[in-house]
């Protein structure tokens, strides 16, 4: 994976956004606030379960999965939220997947994409998302702050994703309530769970933190459980023979 890969994705996103219309705002789907849920239920490590058919680093993960059935399994097994990849070119996702899943689950849904424009945020809300992802590495601090404020103004929650200490400091500076630490470096695409452990020393008590990527086993989940409120898990669940069993394995009891 080359160091230009993130820029390749962002170039594609700019092209997509240029051809995108600003949709009329539809009513926001009603569910609980993820921040409040995670703050109130700190007895265990919660799971944000991801719908992901493919990724640039792993290639095809599970192309044949029935996404609606998978989402139902996630909800029934106790997922705190369902993350849905909406990027078509690099992750074989779709905004329609988000729409379909948001219609059949009652828990929050996350629009997982490289969001660089207000048009993408409105489109995500209209498709049923109650949370959006903003990636610090993909945006200037000024633009990140503007998009965070825009999304918040629409009643959406924002998961702000960081990969290193300077990015974590930016997330804190803009007032992010929920911060995701991605153990996958978006420039090199290498994975290291120590990213989560190293940054955890700089966490603040009034925030919610999510460890993302590289959580494949109970051992991985246990490594981050003391420092994080939730883990975002895609590949391990998409490849699991039994989703409920895998989620039970990963939902570490903190009590």
CSV table of N, CA and C in Angstrom, one decimal, residues 67 120 132 165 185 241:
chain,number,residue,atom,x,y,z
A,67,UNK,N,-26.8,-8.4,3.8
A,67,UNK,CA,-26.5,-7.4,4.7
A,67,UNK,C,-27.6,-7.1,5.7
A,120,UNK,N,-22.5,15.2,1.7
A,120,UNK,CA,-22.4,13.9,2.1
A,120,UNK,C,-23.1,13.7,3.5
A,132,UNK,N,-22.1,10.2,12.1
A,132,UNK,CA,-21.2,10.2,10.9
A,132,UNK,C,-19.8,10.1,11.4
A,165,UNK,N,-1.0,11.2,18.0
A,165,UNK,CA,-1.1,12.2,19.0
A,165,UNK,C,-1.5,13.6,18.5
A,185,UNK,N,-3.1,2.6,10.1
A,185,UNK,CA,-2.5,3.8,9.6
A,185,UNK,C,-3.1,4.1,8.2
A,241,UNK,N,-18.2,-17.5,11.7
A,241,UNK,CA,-19.2,-18.5,11.4
A,241,UNK,C,-20.5,-18.3,12.2
